[in-house]
Amino acid sequence: MRVKVISRVEEDYTRECKTDALRVHRNLDPELRPMQRATEYKRALNAVKLDKVFAKPLVGQFGGHADGVLCMAKSPTSLTELVSGDASGEIRIWDVPSRKTLRILSGHRGATRGVCVSKDGKLVVSCGDDATVRLWTLPKAQMGDMSDPTRKIPKVTTTAVWQQDNGFRDCDAHWGKNEFATAGATVQVWNMERGKPMHTFEWGVDTVLSVRWNPVESDIFASCGTDRSVALYDVRMETPLRKIIMQTKSTKLCWNPMEAFNFTVANEDTNLYSYDMRKMDIATCVHKDFVNTVMDIDYSPTGREFVAGSYDRTIRIFDYNAGHSKDCYHTKRMQRVFCTRFSMDGTYVFSASDDFNIRCWKADASAQLGTLSAREKRKHQYNASLKDRFKHMPEIRRIANHHHVPKAIHKATKLRRTMQDAETRKAKRRVAHAAPGAEKKEFKPARKKKILAEVE
Amino acid sequence: MARADALDAALETLDARTRALDAPRATDADDGEGGGGGGGKRRKRANEATATAKSIERDLRERAKKYVVGERVSSRLAGDKKVKAALRENQNLAEEAALKAAAHERWFANDEVGTLEAEEGERTYQYQQRDIVRAVDVNAAKKAFDLDVPGTGRYYVDYSRNGRELLLGSSEGALSMMQWQKHHLISETDARETVKDVKFLHNEQFYAAAQDRYTYIYDKRGLEVHCLDDHMHVNKLTFLPQHFLLCSVGTQGILRWQDTTYGKIVAQYRTKMGASNAMTHNNYNGVVHCGHKNGTVTLWSPNQGTPLVKMLCHRGEVKGVTIDKSGKYMVTSGQDGQVKVWDLRTYMPVHAYYSAQPSSHIQISQRGLLAVGWGSTVQIWKDALQIKQNSPYMKHQFSHGQKINSIAFCPYDDVLGVGHSRGFTSVLVPGAGEPNFDTFVANPFESKGQRRENEVARLLDKLPAETIQLDPDAVGKLRAVPKEVQAERRQLAIDAELSRRKDQRDKNEAKTKMKGKNRTSKRYRKKQLNVIDDKKLAKMEAKRLREAGITEKRGGVAAPGETAGAASTAPHAPDGVSKALRRFYK
């Protein structure tokens, strides 16, 4: 007779002393875990509820400006630096971790409309209503103890001032060269070492509102203006490349840093439109949800999401290919948002608003900050994949899609929905019931509807 | 020892794989050489290595089948390109996970499945318990013991989920909990009432006892914590650990599910088939199986007031029901002396065994051993569910007069606990239990902290009672409703609305017409009918004349003989002009 029975000695299965780690034994047989699918569904439900419990996105605010903050710029070399300009002309350099002002750059005699930081992070370019472009050098001096309340904030004066005839609306530094572009009555390309623009592009007589360099194709940049146009330029050519005319004005635009042929414009009609620069007769995506003019947009360095701020006092975060926002941030005190920026590590979002404040938010409202242990990381990954797996279930979708918004915005959204539905209904009926022989009116999709013309 | 073996085997596998990987390179080199003297030999070796690698791969895929969850769905079914890609990626990941689990299996294994093999010319069922005890090591031999307490009633047995604690309840009212391997008595209490069944709740901290009238919950110390006065005259208890539901059935034939986390009765249904003595739940989907006096077994979920399935299993009373771990096979025993195996996927009988007497004690162990007890005999059958066996695997005979009352396999151990009329006996059954436990499922060596953490984790994962249904994988799935069904439903809804409106119309018409007759204005108008004035006189006169055949015309009295419709045939109107227009032709 050969016999073997299970015979476990407790010492082999338990730790020797209390300081040892507990012993863990695994058996991956699915039969030991019946109803696994239901359990996972329950866990997904718990995870999505916990997300809402932990959704506390506001990290802090940067107080100090004495007027509405109109523009911001992030440094390409430093995670801790942020530059902002306000309507009184003051520019401040911020130390992000301590939320204190490092430097005040004063010189503008009208509102600062645009700031940008050069690619090496040493120069700040600003322009504004006083028709000047100003260059500022940032001294590399130790700032001392940031927590000291009696600390004096040093003032920096302009390195160079270049006066022009018309006010400026925006400026953007080149991603690779020592150049920048300004938008105003015309689009001008400047070298940081010369006092005169190298190129001037004109197309019609209207003001250009925003200009952005393409991060990959180093000679190409895009602009949008008050003539409702979104235009592409190439510095190697005398004239602008092409433009589209939309039904309403676009306020700002931003390139997707990872797919640099795609860019998104923030439009006055409350939507954002993503375009492929190779095929501008149709938008790749229309991003809806705001209820008032979208004032600014900025992509995350990952190119997977972007943040937009609106005149309706909210900022929203969108997936680059999603029609609706995945989150909406607002506070009681935040006024009209003029400028939004993603931090260079993609974890935070900055918003500058009319209430003289800059606010810092988490890009993912319920993200756990700080150093995570390996177990915590695994847990978050597990929860994320569970949420993804069951995202179509009605209960989970309902909880995940619920965002609290102020009552006024809630009402406005509802009203807009009603109006849009009626419009769509009417358009469809017009097509369906057109008299026989009458000119057929085409039903245009939203991606095409707002594009009036394409000009070469 | 087992670990060292596993290590060797794994190293071998690894070696063979490396060889297989090198094989094509070696062949290439041979070709480059243009076939030297050693080329053929080397090629042969390479081919052998490839063959070994292939067989290992095949073996791995075979073993991985166990770890595959769900079925592979053809990505062709998905219409959208992105969905298709995501589906394919997910399924590949799942397949990879299963392969990895199979590859790591031997690294996780601490122990091997117990075995009992007979010598030449002998049969395993011929071995007595004392032979087995003599053949195993001291540590294992300690697991076979006998608690001989004659005259204290018949004993009911239950093991905790990790198999460490044993719960005994006697029909005379003695309740005791012990750590049976250490022979350590944890608590002992006297219910002073007949006990008819005992069951551990989610861990060893609480247990339920079905007593003469009500069911009670006791804690580890043996103190009565709750009296469940809804569960009256209960015969059988079962506990669904993932749902935290205590289910009972008794002489009234009412099934009750009670949530043990917050005490609410989730559902109670009359089986309408009289008292029931056999009940268990299916681990695979949480459905409760209940055996009845008329030979049927009914499947119940707390979400439906009628049985999900009714199976006629025996001629005569169903005395015992048990289900294997995978939820595929159910075994029932009946008054007709049969022990039948059923396939729960088709609800068809697989085959049947006979017991010498009607058996009311059947259990299936974690590794699929079937124990059948009647009178003072317990038979254990191996591999008896899928294939019909000719002889039992083991037999255990108690002394005459020791009537078996309850049997239970100890989880994660090779032990069968038998409660009988003289106490309790622990019997060694090699190959009964799962040798490799999972710390996060059930841990026989759980510390206090681990127990607490586990309790919290399981409460977080507690499933709602709504998830109990025949197909547990249906949870979290969206069902696409076919277009025809949608159209049918729409038509039904329209029909229902139309019939509702018709009913309402009929109802309105059938209403009494007297409504409103007594209104003040109506009464006033009626009174006015009796007042005779000039206008009325004229009207009455006109009426009288009309009845007499004389029509009064506007502008004069009609000539005698002229009919009332004469005006319509005015001479000026041309033919073909409609009646309504004739008045315009004068």
PDB file of N, CA and C in Angstrom, chain A residues 1-10 13-15 22-43 46 321 375 390 392-394, chain B residues 66-67 108 110-112 114-117 119 127 131 135 137 139-140 143 182 242-243 283-284 325-326 412 414 434-436 438-439 445 460-463 467 473 475-477:
ATOM      1  N   MET A   1       0.851  -1.199   0.000  1.00  0.00           N
ATOM      2  CA  MET A   1       0.000   0.000   0.000  1.00  0.00           C
ATOM      3  C   MET A   1       0.889   1.253   0.000  1.00  0.00           C
ATOM      4  N   ARG A   2       0.621   2.096  -0.992  1.00  0.00           N
ATOM      5  CA  ARG A   2       1.323   3.389  -0.991  1.00  0.00           C
ATOM      6  C   ARG A   2       0.306   4.463  -0.648  1.00  0.00           C
ATOM      7  N   VAL A   3       0.592   5.235   0.351  1.00  0.00           N
ATOM      8  CA  VAL A   3      -0.375   6.256   0.770  1.00  0.00           C
ATOM      9  C   VAL A   3       0.327   7.584   1.028  1.00  0.00           C
ATOM     10  N   LYS A   4      -0.359   8.625   0.589  1.00  0.00           N
ATOM     11  CA  LYS A   4       0.152   9.968   0.886  1.00  0.00           C
ATOM     12  C   LYS A   4      -1.025  10.834   1.256  1.00  0.00           C
ATOM     13  N   VAL A   5      -0.940  11.492   2.371  1.00  0.00           N
ATOM     14  CA  VAL A   5      -2.008  12.434   2.733  1.00  0.00           C
ATOM     15  C   VAL A   5      -1.381  13.803   2.971  1.00  0.00           C
ATOM     16  N   ILE A   6      -2.235  14.803   2.896  1.00  0.00           N
ATOM     17  CA  ILE A   6      -1.754  16.164   3.162  1.00  0.00           C
ATOM     18  C   ILE A   6      -1.300  16.232   4.613  1.00  0.00           C
ATOM     19  N   SER A   7      -0.091  16.701   4.812  1.00  0.00           N
ATOM     20  CA  SER A   7       0.396  16.799   6.179  1.00  0.00           C
ATOM     21  C   SER A   7       1.201  18.076   6.274  1.00  0.00           C
ATOM     22  N   ARG A   8       0.600  19.080   6.861  1.00  0.00           N
ATOM     23  CA  ARG A   8       1.279  20.377   6.935  1.00  0.00           C
ATOM     24  C   ARG A   8       1.790  20.604   8.345  1.00  0.00           C
ATOM     25  N   VAL A   9       3.007  21.087   8.416  1.00  0.00           N
ATOM     26  CA  VAL A   9       3.559  21.460   9.720  1.00  0.00           C
ATOM     27  C   VAL A   9       3.430  22.971   9.826  1.00  0.00           C
ATOM     28  N   GLU A  10       2.843  23.419  10.897  1.00  0.00           N
ATOM     29  CA  GLU A  10       2.511  24.842  11.021  1.00  0.00           C
ATOM     30  C   GLU A  10       3.730  25.741  10.822  1.00  0.00           C
ATOM     31  N   TYR A  13       4.509  27.013   7.364  1.00  0.00           N
ATOM     32  CA  TYR A  13       3.540  27.886   6.690  1.00  0.00           C
ATOM     33  C   TYR A  13       3.355  29.227   7.382  1.00  0.00           C
ATOM     34  N   THR A  14       3.967  29.381   8.528  1.00  0.00           N
ATOM     35  CA  THR A  14       3.801  30.647   9.253  1.00  0.00           C
ATOM     36  C   THR A  14       5.178  31.269   9.467  1.00  0.00           C
ATOM     37  N   ARG A  15       5.173  32.536   9.777  1.00  0.00           N
ATOM     38  CA  ARG A  15       6.457  33.229   9.959  1.00  0.00           C
ATOM     39  C   ARG A  15       7.070  32.837  11.295  1.00  0.00           C
ATOM     40  N   LEU A  22       4.493  38.279   6.596  1.00  0.00           N
ATOM     41  CA  LEU A  22       3.553  37.152   6.617  1.00  0.00           C
ATOM     42  C   LEU A  22       3.735  36.324   5.351  1.00  0.00           C
ATOM     43  N   ARG A  23       3.641  35.031   5.488  1.00  0.00           N
ATOM     44  CA  ARG A  23       3.831  34.172   4.304  1.00  0.00           C
ATOM     45  C   ARG A  23       2.552  34.124   3.483  1.00  0.00           C
ATOM     46  N   VAL A  24       2.749  34.197   2.203  1.00  0.00           N
ATOM     47  CA  VAL A  24       1.589  34.192   1.309  1.00  0.00           C
ATOM     48  C   VAL A  24       1.703  33.010   0.365  1.00  0.00           C
ATOM     49  N   HIS A  25       0.644  32.264   0.208  1.00  0.00           N
ATOM     50  CA  HIS A  25       0.609  31.129  -0.710  1.00  0.00           C
ATOM     51  C   HIS A  25      -0.471  31.375  -1.737  1.00  0.00           C
ATOM     52  N   ARG A  26      -0.171  31.025  -2.978  1.00  0.00           N
ATOM     53  CA  ARG A  26      -1.149  31.291  -4.017  1.00  0.00           C
ATOM     54  C   ARG A  26      -1.552  30.010  -4.730  1.00  0.00           C
ATOM     55  N   ASN A  27      -2.820  29.997  -5.111  1.00  0.00           N
ATOM     56  CA  ASN A  27      -3.316  28.960  -6.001  1.00  0.00           C
ATOM     57  C   ASN A  27      -4.240  29.674  -6.983  1.00  0.00           C
ATOM     58  N   LEU A  28      -3.873  29.682  -8.243  1.00  0.00           N
ATOM     59  CA  LEU A  28      -4.591  30.521  -9.203  1.00  0.00           C
ATOM     60  C   LEU A  28      -5.800  29.823  -9.826  1.00  0.00           C
ATOM     61  N   ASP A  29      -6.133  28.658  -9.328  1.00  0.00           N
ATOM     62  CA  ASP A  29      -7.252  27.903  -9.880  1.00  0.00           C
ATOM     63  C   ASP A  29      -8.551  28.723  -9.824  1.00  0.00           C
ATOM     64  N   PRO A  30      -9.184  28.975 -10.957  1.00  0.00           N
ATOM     65  CA  PRO A  30     -10.411  29.782 -10.932  1.00  0.00           C
ATOM     66  C   PRO A  30     -11.543  29.147 -10.130  1.00  0.00           C
ATOM     67  N   GLU A  31     -11.481  27.837  -9.943  1.00  0.00           N
ATOM     68  CA  GLU A  31     -12.571  27.191  -9.194  1.00  0.00           C
ATOM     69  C   GLU A  31     -12.565  27.559  -7.716  1.00  0.00           C
ATOM     70  N   LEU A  32     -11.418  28.027  -7.232  1.00  0.00           N
ATOM     71  CA  LEU A  32     -11.384  28.478  -5.830  1.00  0.00           C
ATOM     72  C   LEU A  32     -12.086  29.821  -5.675  1.00  0.00           C
ATOM     73  N   ARG A  33     -12.253  30.523  -6.785  1.00  0.00           N
ATOM     74  CA  ARG A  33     -12.898  31.841  -6.735  1.00  0.00           C
ATOM     75  C   ARG A  33     -14.127  31.822  -7.618  1.00  0.00           C
ATOM     76  N   PRO A  34     -15.208  31.242  -7.144  1.00  0.00           N
ATOM     77  CA  PRO A  34     -16.418  31.241  -7.976  1.00  0.00           C
ATOM     78  C   PRO A  34     -17.013  32.635  -8.078  1.00  0.00           C
ATOM     79  N   MET A  35     -17.815  32.840  -9.074  1.00  0.00           N
ATOM     80  CA  MET A  35     -18.513  34.112  -9.328  1.00  0.00           C
ATOM     81  C   MET A  35     -17.529  35.264  -9.447  1.00  0.00           C
ATOM     82  N   GLN A  36     -16.437  34.985 -10.142  1.00  0.00           N
ATOM     83  CA  GLN A  36     -15.380  35.976 -10.247  1.00  0.00           C
ATOM     84  C   GLN A  36     -15.849  37.211 -11.013  1.00  0.00           C
ATOM     85  N   ARG A  37     -16.648  36.985 -12.013  1.00  0.00           N
ATOM     86  CA  ARG A  37     -17.101  38.105 -12.836  1.00  0.00           C
ATOM     87  C   ARG A  37     -17.971  39.067 -12.023  1.00  0.00           C
ATOM     88  N   ALA A  38     -18.872  38.485 -11.235  1.00  0.00           N
ATOM     89  CA  ALA A  38     -19.734  39.321 -10.394  1.00  0.00           C
ATOM     90  C   ALA A  38     -18.902  40.080  -9.369  1.00  0.00           C
ATOM     91  N   THR A  39     -17.887  39.402  -8.825  1.00  0.00           N
ATOM     92  CA  THR A  39     -17.021  40.053  -7.841  1.00  0.00           C
ATOM     93  C   THR A  39     -16.278  41.216  -8.489  1.00  0.00           C
ATOM     94  N   GLU A  40     -15.805  40.988  -9.691  1.00  0.00           N
ATOM     95  CA  GLU A  40     -15.066  42.054 -10.372  1.00  0.00           C
ATOM     96  C   GLU A  40     -15.985  43.232 -10.700  1.00  0.00           C
ATOM     97  N   TYR A  41     -17.198  42.904 -11.043  1.00  0.00           N
ATOM     98  CA  TYR A  41     -18.162  43.980 -11.301  1.00  0.00           C
ATOM     99  C   TYR A  41     -18.369  44.812 -10.034  1.00  0.00           C
ATOM    100  N   LYS A  42     -18.483  44.090  -8.905  1.00  0.00           N
ATOM    101  CA  LYS A  42     -18.671  44.789  -7.621  1.00  0.00           C
ATOM    102  C   LYS A  42     -17.459  45.672  -7.327  1.00  0.00           C
ATOM    103  N   ARG A  43     -16.280  45.126  -7.599  1.00  0.00           N
ATOM    104  CA  ARG A  43     -15.058  45.910  -7.345  1.00  0.00           C
ATOM    105  C   ARG A  43     -15.001  47.127  -8.248  1.00  0.00           C
ATOM    106  N   ASN A  46     -17.227  49.653  -6.782  1.00  0.00           N
ATOM    107  CA  ASN A  46     -16.593  50.286  -5.628  1.00  0.00           C
ATOM    108  C   ASN A  46     -15.547  51.290  -6.083  1.00  0.00           C
ATOM    109  N   ASN A 321      -9.724  62.724 -28.163  1.00  0.00           N
ATOM    110  CA  ASN A 321     -10.646  62.283 -29.208  1.00  0.00           C
ATOM    111  C   ASN A 321     -12.068  62.128 -28.689  1.00  0.00           C
ATOM    112  N   ARG A 375       2.420  48.450  -4.019  1.00  0.00           N
ATOM    113  CA  ARG A 375       1.080  47.869  -3.819  1.00  0.00           C
ATOM    114  C   ARG A 375      -0.003  48.856  -4.187  1.00  0.00           C
ATOM    115  N   PHE A 390     -15.745  47.472 -17.295  1.00  0.00           N
ATOM    116  CA  PHE A 390     -17.194  47.545 -17.090  1.00  0.00           C
ATOM    117  C   PHE A 390     -17.761  48.926 -17.373  1.00  0.00           C
ATOM    118  N   HIS A 392     -19.198  50.163 -19.760  1.00  0.00           N
ATOM    119  CA  HIS A 392     -20.453  50.247 -20.506  1.00  0.00           C
ATOM    120  C   HIS A 392     -21.672  49.927 -19.651  1.00  0.00           C
ATOM    121  N   MET A 393     -21.445  49.395 -18.456  1.00  0.00           N
ATOM    122  CA  MET A 393     -22.593  49.036 -17.628  1.00  0.00           C
ATOM    123  C   MET A 393     -23.308  50.302 -17.171  1.00  0.00           C
ATOM    124  N   PRO A 394     -24.632  50.300 -17.227  1.00  0.00           N
ATOM    125  CA  PRO A 394     -25.375  51.543 -16.966  1.00  0.00           C
ATOM    126  C   PRO A 394     -25.066  52.161 -15.605  1.00  0.00           C
TER     127      PRO A 394
ATOM    128  N   LYS B  66      -7.218  24.967 -17.712  1.00  0.00           N
ATOM    129  CA  LYS B  66      -7.858  25.101 -16.405  1.00  0.00           C
ATOM    130  C   LYS B  66      -8.002  26.575 -16.003  1.00  0.00           C
ATOM    131  N   TYR B  67      -7.052  27.392 -16.457  1.00  0.00           N
ATOM    132  CA  TYR B  67      -7.006  28.779 -15.990  1.00  0.00           C
ATOM    133  C   TYR B  67      -7.739  29.750 -16.909  1.00  0.00           C
ATOM    134  N   PHE B 108       4.060  27.632  -7.405  1.00  0.00           N
ATOM    135  CA  PHE B 108       3.132  27.969  -6.314  1.00  0.00           C
ATOM    136  C   PHE B 108       2.814  26.754  -5.461  1.00  0.00           C
ATOM    137  N   ASN B 110       2.741  23.898  -3.014  1.00  0.00           N
ATOM    138  CA  ASN B 110       3.489  23.562  -1.810  1.00  0.00           C
ATOM    139  C   ASN B 110       3.457  22.065  -1.568  1.00  0.00           C
ATOM    140  N   ASP B 111       2.393  21.471  -2.018  1.00  0.00           N
ATOM    141  CA  ASP B 111       2.146  20.092  -1.621  1.00  0.00           C
ATOM    142  C   ASP B 111       1.487  19.383  -2.796  1.00  0.00           C
ATOM    143  N   GLU B 112       1.447  18.090  -2.716  1.00  0.00           N
ATOM    144  CA  GLU B 112       0.808  17.320  -3.783  1.00  0.00           C
ATOM    145  C   GLU B 112      -0.476  16.693  -3.286  1.00  0.00           C
ATOM    146  N   GLY B 114      -3.107  14.070  -2.223  1.00  0.00           N
ATOM    147  CA  GLY B 114      -2.968  12.793  -1.507  1.00  0.00           C
ATOM    148  C   GLY B 114      -3.344  11.620  -2.397  1.00  0.00           C
ATOM    149  N   THR B 115      -2.687  10.502  -2.153  1.00  0.00           N
ATOM    150  CA  THR B 115      -2.994   9.315  -2.971  1.00  0.00           C
ATOM    151  C   THR B 115      -3.085   8.083  -2.082  1.00  0.00           C
ATOM    152  N   LEU B 116      -3.815   7.125  -2.577  1.00  0.00           N
ATOM    153  CA  LEU B 116      -3.871   5.817  -1.938  1.00  0.00           C
ATOM    154  C   LEU B 116      -3.806   4.795  -3.068  1.00  0.00           C
ATOM    155  N   GLU B 117      -2.705   4.040  -3.115  1.00  0.00           N
ATOM    156  CA  GLU B 117      -2.548   3.079  -4.202  1.00  0.00           C
ATOM    157  C   GLU B 117      -2.415   1.680  -3.616  1.00  0.00           C
ATOM    158  N   GLU B 119      -1.562  -2.399  -3.542  1.00  0.00           N
ATOM    159  CA  GLU B 119      -0.534  -3.323  -4.031  1.00  0.00           C
ATOM    160  C   GLU B 119      -1.157  -4.266  -5.052  1.00  0.00           C
ATOM    161  N   TYR B 127      -8.559  -1.608   2.417  1.00  0.00           N
ATOM    162  CA  TYR B 127      -7.742  -1.096   3.522  1.00  0.00           C
ATOM    163  C   TYR B 127      -8.618  -0.515   4.624  1.00  0.00           C
ATOM    164  N   ASP B 131      -4.981   0.756   8.943  1.00  0.00           N
ATOM    165  CA  ASP B 131      -3.853   0.501   8.033  1.00  0.00           C
ATOM    166  C   ASP B 131      -3.301   1.812   7.515  1.00  0.00           C
ATOM    167  N   ALA B 135       0.320   3.796   8.081  1.00  0.00           N
ATOM    168  CA  ALA B 135       1.223   4.031   6.954  1.00  0.00           C
ATOM    169  C   ALA B 135       1.643   5.490   6.805  1.00  0.00           C
ATOM    170  N   ASP B 137       2.636   9.577   8.149  1.00  0.00           N
ATOM    171  CA  ASP B 137       3.517  10.118   9.187  1.00  0.00           C
ATOM    172  C   ASP B 137       2.731  10.514  10.437  1.00  0.00           C
ATOM    173  N   ASN B 139       2.361  13.250  12.057  1.00  0.00           N
ATOM    174  CA  ASN B 139       1.581  14.477  11.992  1.00  0.00           C
ATOM    175  C   ASN B 139       0.229  14.213  11.357  1.00  0.00           C
ATOM    176  N   ALA B 140       0.225  13.424  10.274  1.00  0.00           N
ATOM    177  CA  ALA B 140      -1.023  13.118   9.585  1.00  0.00           C
ATOM    178  C   ALA B 140      -1.850  12.132  10.396  1.00  0.00           C
ATOM    179  N   LYS B 143      -4.515  13.251  12.720  1.00  0.00           N
ATOM    180  CA  LYS B 143      -5.782  13.781  12.215  1.00  0.00           C
ATOM    181  C   LYS B 143      -6.917  12.776  12.294  1.00  0.00           C
ATOM    182  N   LYS B 182      -5.305  20.790  16.614  1.00  0.00           N
ATOM    183  CA  LYS B 182      -4.553  20.975  17.860  1.00  0.00           C
ATOM    184  C   LYS B 182      -5.270  20.312  19.021  1.00  0.00           C
ATOM    185  N   GLN B 242     -20.095  34.353  -0.302  1.00  0.00           N
ATOM    186  CA  GLN B 242     -19.829  35.572  -1.072  1.00  0.00           C
ATOM    187  C   GLN B 242     -20.962  36.576  -1.000  1.00  0.00           C
ATOM    188  N   HIS B 243     -22.157  36.077  -0.682  1.00  0.00           N
ATOM    189  CA  HIS B 243     -23.303  36.968  -0.571  1.00  0.00           C
ATOM    190  C   HIS B 243     -23.634  37.275   0.891  1.00  0.00           C
ATOM    191  N   ASN B 283     -21.823  26.323  -5.243  1.00  0.00           N
ATOM    192  CA  ASN B 283     -20.748  27.295  -5.081  1.00  0.00           C
ATOM    193  C   ASN B 283     -20.521  28.116  -6.336  1.00  0.00           C
ATOM    194  N   TYR B 284     -20.804  27.506  -7.451  1.00  0.00           N
ATOM    195  CA  TYR B 284     -20.498  28.111  -8.740  1.00  0.00           C
ATOM    196  C   TYR B 284     -21.363  29.327  -9.022  1.00  0.00           C
ATOM    197  N   LYS B 325     -17.454  21.171  -6.742  1.00  0.00           N
ATOM    198  CA  LYS B 325     -16.892  22.517  -6.651  1.00  0.00           C
ATOM    199  C   LYS B 325     -17.071  23.303  -7.950  1.00  0.00           C
ATOM    200  N   SER B 326     -17.008  22.616  -9.080  1.00  0.00           N
ATOM    201  CA  SER B 326     -17.097  23.314 -10.353  1.00  0.00           C
ATOM    202  C   SER B 326     -18.530  23.679 -10.702  1.00  0.00           C
ATOM    203  N   TYR B 412      -9.250  21.744   2.371  1.00  0.00           N
ATOM    204  CA  TYR B 412      -7.786  21.806   2.352  1.00  0.00           C
ATOM    205  C   TYR B 412      -7.126  20.736   3.223  1.00  0.00           C
ATOM    206  N   ASP B 414      -7.083  16.145   3.979  1.00  0.00           N
ATOM    207  CA  ASP B 414      -7.553  14.830   3.543  1.00  0.00           C
ATOM    208  C   ASP B 414      -8.351  14.157   4.653  1.00  0.00           C
ATOM    209  N   GLU B 434      -7.879  19.884  -1.252  1.00  0.00           N
ATOM    210  CA  GLU B 434      -6.995  20.652  -2.127  1.00  0.00           C
ATOM    211  C   GLU B 434      -5.690  20.881  -1.362  1.00  0.00           C
ATOM    212  N   PRO B 435      -4.567  20.426  -1.884  1.00  0.00           N
ATOM    213  CA  PRO B 435      -3.333  20.561  -1.108  1.00  0.00           C
ATOM    214  C   PRO B 435      -2.797  21.989  -1.074  1.00  0.00           C
ATOM    215  N   ASN B 436      -3.111  22.785  -2.114  1.00  0.00           N
ATOM    216  CA  ASN B 436      -2.544  24.133  -2.179  1.00  0.00           C
ATOM    217  C   ASN B 436      -3.615  25.172  -1.910  1.00  0.00           C
ATOM    218  N   ASP B 438      -4.941  29.103  -1.041  1.00  0.00           N
ATOM    219  CA  ASP B 438      -4.593  30.465  -1.416  1.00  0.00           C
ATOM    220  C   ASP B 438      -4.840  31.349  -0.206  1.00  0.00           C
ATOM    221  N   THR B 439      -3.812  32.067   0.188  1.00  0.00           N
ATOM    222  CA  THR B 439      -3.915  32.895   1.397  1.00  0.00           C
ATOM    223  C   THR B 439      -5.084  33.863   1.328  1.00  0.00           C
ATOM    224  N   PHE B 445      -3.765  28.718   8.143  1.00  0.00           N
ATOM    225  CA  PHE B 445      -2.842  29.208   9.171  1.00  0.00           C
ATOM    226  C   PHE B 445      -2.997  30.712   9.356  1.00  0.00           C
ATOM    227  N   LEU B 460     -16.123  44.100   1.416  1.00  0.00           N
ATOM    228  CA  LEU B 460     -16.105  45.047   0.295  1.00  0.00           C
ATOM    229  C   LEU B 460     -16.536  44.371  -1.000  1.00  0.00           C
ATOM    230  N   ASP B 461     -16.176  43.086  -1.115  1.00  0.00           N
ATOM    231  CA  ASP B 461     -16.513  42.341  -2.331  1.00  0.00           C
ATOM    232  C   ASP B 461     -17.860  41.642  -2.226  1.00  0.00           C
ATOM    233  N   LYS B 462     -18.589  41.916  -1.161  1.00  0.00           N
ATOM    234  CA  LYS B 462     -19.860  41.199  -0.960  1.00  0.00           C
ATOM    235  C   LYS B 462     -20.785  41.411  -2.158  1.00  0.00           C
ATOM    236  N   LEU B 463     -21.317  40.316  -2.649  1.00  0.00           N
ATOM    237  CA  LEU B 463     -22.171  40.410  -3.833  1.00  0.00           C
ATOM    238  C   LEU B 463     -23.621  40.636  -3.424  1.00  0.00           C
ATOM    239  N   THR B 467     -27.216  38.982  -7.838  1.00  0.00           N
ATOM    240  CA  THR B 467     -26.276  38.299  -8.735  1.00  0.00           C
ATOM    241  C   THR B 467     -26.468  36.787  -8.740  1.00  0.00           C
ATOM    242  N   ASP B 473     -21.899  34.216 -15.111  1.00  0.00           N
ATOM    243  CA  ASP B 473     -21.145  35.101 -15.996  1.00  0.00           C
ATOM    244  C   ASP B 473     -22.030  36.117 -16.695  1.00  0.00           C
ATOM    245  N   VAL B 475     -23.548  38.358 -15.206  1.00  0.00           N
ATOM    246  CA  VAL B 475     -23.403  39.624 -14.486  1.00  0.00           C
ATOM    247  C   VAL B 475     -22.403  40.498 -15.240  1.00  0.00           C
ATOM    248  N   GLY B 476     -22.756  41.766 -15.418  1.00  0.00           N
ATOM    249  CA  GLY B 476     -21.817  42.689 -16.057  1.00  0.00           C
ATOM    250  C   GLY B 476     -21.806  42.566 -17.564  1.00  0.00           C
ATOM    251  N   LYS B 477     -22.789  41.878 -18.119  1.00  0.00           N
ATOM    252  CA  LYS B 477     -22.869  41.783 -19.574  1.00  0.00           C
ATOM    253  C   LYS B 477     -24.052  42.595 -20.049  1.00  0.00           C
TER     254      LYS B 477
END
